Short mmCIF file of C-alpha atoms in Angstrom, two decimals:
data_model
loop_
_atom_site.label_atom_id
_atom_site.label_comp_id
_atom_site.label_asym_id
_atom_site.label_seq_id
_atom_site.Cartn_x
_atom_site.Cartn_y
_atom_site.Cartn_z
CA UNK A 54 89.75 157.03 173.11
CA UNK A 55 92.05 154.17 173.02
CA UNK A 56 90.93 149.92 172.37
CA UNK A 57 92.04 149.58 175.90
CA UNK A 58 89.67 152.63 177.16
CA UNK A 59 87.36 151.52 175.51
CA UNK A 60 87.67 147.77 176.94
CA UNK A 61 88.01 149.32 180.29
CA UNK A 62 84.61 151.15 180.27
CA UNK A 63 82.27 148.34 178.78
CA UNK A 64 83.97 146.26 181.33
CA UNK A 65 83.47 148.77 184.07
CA UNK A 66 79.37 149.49 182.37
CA UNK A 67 78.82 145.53 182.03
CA UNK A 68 75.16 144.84 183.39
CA UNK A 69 75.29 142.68 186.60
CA UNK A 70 73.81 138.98 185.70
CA UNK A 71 74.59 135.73 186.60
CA UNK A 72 74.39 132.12 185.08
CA UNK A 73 74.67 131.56 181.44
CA UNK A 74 73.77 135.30 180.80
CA UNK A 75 76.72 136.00 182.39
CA UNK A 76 78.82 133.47 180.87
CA UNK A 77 77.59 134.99 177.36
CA UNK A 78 78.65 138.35 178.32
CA UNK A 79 82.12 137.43 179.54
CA UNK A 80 82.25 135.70 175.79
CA UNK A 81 81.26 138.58 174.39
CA UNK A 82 83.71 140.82 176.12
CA UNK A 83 86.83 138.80 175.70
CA UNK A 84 86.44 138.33 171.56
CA UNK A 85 85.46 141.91 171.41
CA UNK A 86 88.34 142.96 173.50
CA UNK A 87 90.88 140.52 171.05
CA UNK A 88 89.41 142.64 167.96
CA UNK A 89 89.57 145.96 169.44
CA UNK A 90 93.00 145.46 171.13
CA UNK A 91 94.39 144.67 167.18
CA UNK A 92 94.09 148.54 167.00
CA UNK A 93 95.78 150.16 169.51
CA UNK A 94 98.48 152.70 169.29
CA UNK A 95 97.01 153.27 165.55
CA UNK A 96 96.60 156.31 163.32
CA UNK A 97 93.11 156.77 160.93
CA UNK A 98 95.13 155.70 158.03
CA UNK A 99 96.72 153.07 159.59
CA UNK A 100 93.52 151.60 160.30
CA UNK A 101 92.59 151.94 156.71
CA UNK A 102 95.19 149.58 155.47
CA UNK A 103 95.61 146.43 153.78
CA UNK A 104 98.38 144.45 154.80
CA UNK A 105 97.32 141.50 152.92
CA UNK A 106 96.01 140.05 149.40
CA UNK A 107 92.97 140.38 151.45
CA UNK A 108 90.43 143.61 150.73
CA UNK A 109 90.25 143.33 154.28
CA UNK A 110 91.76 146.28 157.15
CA UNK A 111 91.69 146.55 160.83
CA UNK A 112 89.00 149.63 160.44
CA UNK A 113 86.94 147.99 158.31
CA UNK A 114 86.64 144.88 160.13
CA UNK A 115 85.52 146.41 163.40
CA UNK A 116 82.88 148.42 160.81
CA UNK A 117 81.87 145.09 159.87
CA UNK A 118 81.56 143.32 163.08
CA UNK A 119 79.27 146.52 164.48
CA UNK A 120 77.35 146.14 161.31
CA UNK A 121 76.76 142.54 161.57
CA UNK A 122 76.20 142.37 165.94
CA UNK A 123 73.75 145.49 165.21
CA UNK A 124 71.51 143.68 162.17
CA UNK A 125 71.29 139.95 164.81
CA UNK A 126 70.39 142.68 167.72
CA UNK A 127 67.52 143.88 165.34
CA UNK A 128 66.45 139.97 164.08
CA UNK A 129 66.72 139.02 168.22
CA UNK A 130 63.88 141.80 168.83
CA UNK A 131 62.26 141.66 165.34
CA UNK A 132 62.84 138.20 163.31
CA UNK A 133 63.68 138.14 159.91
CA UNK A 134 61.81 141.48 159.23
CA UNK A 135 64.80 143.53 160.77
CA UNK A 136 66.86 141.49 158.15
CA UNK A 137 67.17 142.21 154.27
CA UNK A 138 66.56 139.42 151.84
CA UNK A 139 70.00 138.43 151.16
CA UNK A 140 68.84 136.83 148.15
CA UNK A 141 67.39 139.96 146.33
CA UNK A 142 70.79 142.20 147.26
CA UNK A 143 71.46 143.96 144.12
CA UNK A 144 74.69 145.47 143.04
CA UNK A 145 74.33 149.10 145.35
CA UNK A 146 73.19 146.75 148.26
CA UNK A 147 76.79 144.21 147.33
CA UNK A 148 78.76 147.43 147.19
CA UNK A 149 77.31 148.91 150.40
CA UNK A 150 78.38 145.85 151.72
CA UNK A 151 81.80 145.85 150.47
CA UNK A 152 82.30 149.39 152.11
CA UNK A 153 81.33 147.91 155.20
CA UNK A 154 84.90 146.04 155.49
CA UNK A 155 86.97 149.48 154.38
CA UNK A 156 87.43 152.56 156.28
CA UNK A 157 85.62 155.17 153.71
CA UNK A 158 86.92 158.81 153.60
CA UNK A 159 85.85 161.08 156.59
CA UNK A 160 86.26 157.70 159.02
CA UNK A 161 88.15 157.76 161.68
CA UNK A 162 89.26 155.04 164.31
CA UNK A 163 88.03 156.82 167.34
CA UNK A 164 84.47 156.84 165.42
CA UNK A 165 84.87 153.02 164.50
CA UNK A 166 85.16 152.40 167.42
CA UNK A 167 82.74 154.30 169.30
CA UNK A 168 80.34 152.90 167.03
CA UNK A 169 81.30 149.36 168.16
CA UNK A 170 81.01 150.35 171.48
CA UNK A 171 77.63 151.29 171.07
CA UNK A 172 76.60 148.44 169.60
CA UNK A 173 78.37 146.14 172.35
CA UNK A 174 76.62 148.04 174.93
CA UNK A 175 72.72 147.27 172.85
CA UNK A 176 73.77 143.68 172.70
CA UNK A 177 74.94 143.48 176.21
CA UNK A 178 71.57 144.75 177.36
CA UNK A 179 69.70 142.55 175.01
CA UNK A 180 71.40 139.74 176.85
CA UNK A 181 70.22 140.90 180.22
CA UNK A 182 66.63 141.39 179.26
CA UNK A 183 65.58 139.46 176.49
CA UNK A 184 62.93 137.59 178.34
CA UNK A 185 63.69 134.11 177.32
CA UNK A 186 67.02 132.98 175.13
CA UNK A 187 65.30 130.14 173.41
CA UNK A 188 62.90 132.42 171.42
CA UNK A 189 63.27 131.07 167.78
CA UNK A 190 62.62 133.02 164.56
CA UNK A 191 62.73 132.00 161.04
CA UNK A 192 66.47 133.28 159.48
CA UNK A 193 65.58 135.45 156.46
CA UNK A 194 66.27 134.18 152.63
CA UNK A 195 70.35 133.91 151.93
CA UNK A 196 71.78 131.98 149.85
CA UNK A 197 73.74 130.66 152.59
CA UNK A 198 70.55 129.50 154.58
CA UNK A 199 68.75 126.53 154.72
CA UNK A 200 65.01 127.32 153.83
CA UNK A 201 62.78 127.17 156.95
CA UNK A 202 65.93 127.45 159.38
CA UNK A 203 65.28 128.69 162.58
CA UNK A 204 67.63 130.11 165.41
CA UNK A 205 66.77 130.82 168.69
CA UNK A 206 68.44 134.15 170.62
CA UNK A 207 70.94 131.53 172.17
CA UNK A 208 72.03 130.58 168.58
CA UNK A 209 72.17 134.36 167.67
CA UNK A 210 74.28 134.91 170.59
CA UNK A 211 76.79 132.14 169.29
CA UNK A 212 77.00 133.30 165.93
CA UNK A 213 77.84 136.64 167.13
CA UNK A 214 80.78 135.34 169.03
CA UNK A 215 81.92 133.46 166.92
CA UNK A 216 81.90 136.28 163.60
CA UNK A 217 83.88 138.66 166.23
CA UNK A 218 86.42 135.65 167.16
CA UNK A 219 86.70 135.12 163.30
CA UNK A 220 87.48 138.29 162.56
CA UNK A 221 89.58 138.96 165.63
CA UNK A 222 91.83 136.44 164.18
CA UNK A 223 91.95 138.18 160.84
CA UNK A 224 92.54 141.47 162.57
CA UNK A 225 95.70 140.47 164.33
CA UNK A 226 96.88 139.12 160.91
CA UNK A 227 96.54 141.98 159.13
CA UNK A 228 98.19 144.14 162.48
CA UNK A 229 101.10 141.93 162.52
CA UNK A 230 101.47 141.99 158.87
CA UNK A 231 101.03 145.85 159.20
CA UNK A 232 104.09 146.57 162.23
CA UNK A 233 104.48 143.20 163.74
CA UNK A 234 102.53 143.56 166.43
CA UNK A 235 100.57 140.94 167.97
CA UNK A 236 97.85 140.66 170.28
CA UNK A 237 98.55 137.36 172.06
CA UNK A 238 102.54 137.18 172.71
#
């Protein structure tokens, strides 16, 4: 299945809501359409390249951005128990990490991507039925977190947007550094 299938579908699947819900699933959709769309046309190992200085490759950062939308799914239902402590990672938790930003051996595109998919679809139903968007939890210990922070599922919702419009803009970097292709032009 293509990106643009794949846009097509969740498009086609989204659940009917209206009001801000809605306005965080059309959000949602359009960044996650920019980072899929950085794909298409590709082959496995195509996907698996880096174009830049960067460790990063298109593969890998869709890997990552399923990863990361999947873990703030679990902390919207969960808190900070469906979170590791950053703080405590230890050198097979930092490399697990780093293979979550390469395409490993065995990966393909189609499965990236599928993956993502799935995960888009969880999220998308989280925002249609999680009962009320200001529920707050404490963020779990990071070294990049304020102790005793709190974010409510509206603030999870932003900082999932706004890690897939990150990396969407890495992703069409590394795409036109790869064949010149570009996702906006």
């Amino acid at each position: 299945m293509t990106a643009d299938e794949l846009t097509t579908r969740d498009v086609d699947e989204a659940p009917a809501v209206g009001g801000e819900r809605a306005q965080w699933l059309a959000a949602l959709a359009k960044h996650r359409h920019f980072l899929r769309f950085t794909t298409r046309d590709l082959t496995d190992e195509q996907a698996g390249l880096r174009t830049t200085v960067s460790e990063l490759c298109l593969g890998g950062l869709i890997k990552h951005v399923a990863e990361v939308e999947r873990v703030w799914g679990d902390f919207i239902l969960g808190g900070p128990a469906a979170m590791p402590d950053y703080t405590a990672m230890t050198e097979a938790d930092r490399a697990r990490r780093a293979d979550s930003f390469r395409m490993l051996p065995g990966e393909t595109l189609a499965g990236v991507l599928d993956n993502y998919a799935e995960v888009a679809r969880r999220t998308d139903e989280l925002v249609t039925t999680v009962p009320d968007l200001d529920t707050t939890w404490p963020l779990p210990k990071a070294p990049w977190t304020e102790p005793g922070a709190q974010w409510s599922v509206r603030q999870v919702l932003m900082h999932i947007i706004s890690e897939t419009a990150q990396h969407s803009g890495h992703a069409d970097i590394i795409r036109e550094s790869l064949d010149g292709a570009k996702s906006m032009s």
